[in-house]
């Protein structure tokens, strides 16, 4: 049932980034009239809002002597940012509009600017050739900004390469072991999965439908269900950045109606954005949207606290794994079994996108 | 969904994987690496299904520093 599989470094799991893609850089709430910086795919990017509220994204390194524009005493004046070192001043498009002591601004004095879009509560930034941005899809996570849904969210820094988080999220059987007592129950690891790859759309689907399972505390405490449940986990991963887990929880045996309506189930949309920071570190954005107990702050607090705990369990494990892998020679061995079908599909799709 | 779908089903109560290509080709395998290799070979799916690893291939290779 098992077979040796060359390790990450042989099997297309190198650490380079997929170019010419949209990545989640921040939550919209993080970008304000204060200067904000985040490194995405190795590029340090400065974000701020214009007076009219539009998000701008440009290099966080002054063209003069490389001082970070996010660093005090750099500051905004209207719709310009003034470098805190010698005063080079840049507009919202990154073009330098003033330098100290002379009236002529060198023509090449401009910051690299990045295509940026606000969508589904995220700030998406395009890494690669800007000419390709308009024709490259931005995957959707509509529940994060939709009436009828309540969302809790956060971001945890991960000191591990993004591919380790992809592996982790594509194989939820680990919930049973790493997250027992939170979201894991024996049935998760025991239940077979169906994996689908849509080559044209560039999406990997992994489904695990548990007909009769124990209800883990995460769902018992948020939904109020006390007995056994029918638990569906439908993963939809759009490499490289956006991961959705469509989670359906209902009392055991309760199924959706023929017409597709599903009034007796609880729906939770778990969203992750997997954004490489550097080759060995990742921004682990997580969000949990629900269609029940919409105004119940206790439920919000509980889900936020529990999901963060679960994310931090993964972070601890993957931080450790990164150290181990980084210290091993290229071509170390790993061994894949049936539970890895989805993770392997994701790796292959990412390798294909990167090498295209 | 576009129709260019590759599917791998893990048969309940069994350890086998069943793969199905959008061209209609189907095969079974005992593990996912061989299964994907066979599916992604489209349109040239190897006859006889995914290679079954022989006994030697299922033994771990020695660590790199011993090779
Ligand atoms: S480093 Fe920015 S003005 Fe000199
Ligand atoms: Fe996890
Ligand atoms: Zn085929």
Tab-separated table of C-alpha atoms in Angstrom, chain A residues 7 17 124 139 153 171 232 240 316 322 340:
chain	number	residue	atom	x	y	z
A	7	UNK	CA	11.221	13.815	-1.073
A	17	UNK	CA	7.560	30.717	-5.900
A	124	UNK	CA	-4.518	40.716	-3.193
A	139	UNK	CA	-9.871	33.062	-6.750
A	153	UNK	CA	-10.089	35.509	11.077
A	171	UNK	CA	-4.603	15.919	4.066
A	232	UNK	CA	-18.698	16.538	5.166
A	240	UNK	CA	-0.913	28.570	-5.219
A	316	UNK	CA	4.418	24.306	15.797
A	322	UNK	CA	11.013	22.852	8.295
A	340	UNK	CA	-1.700	11.740	0.356
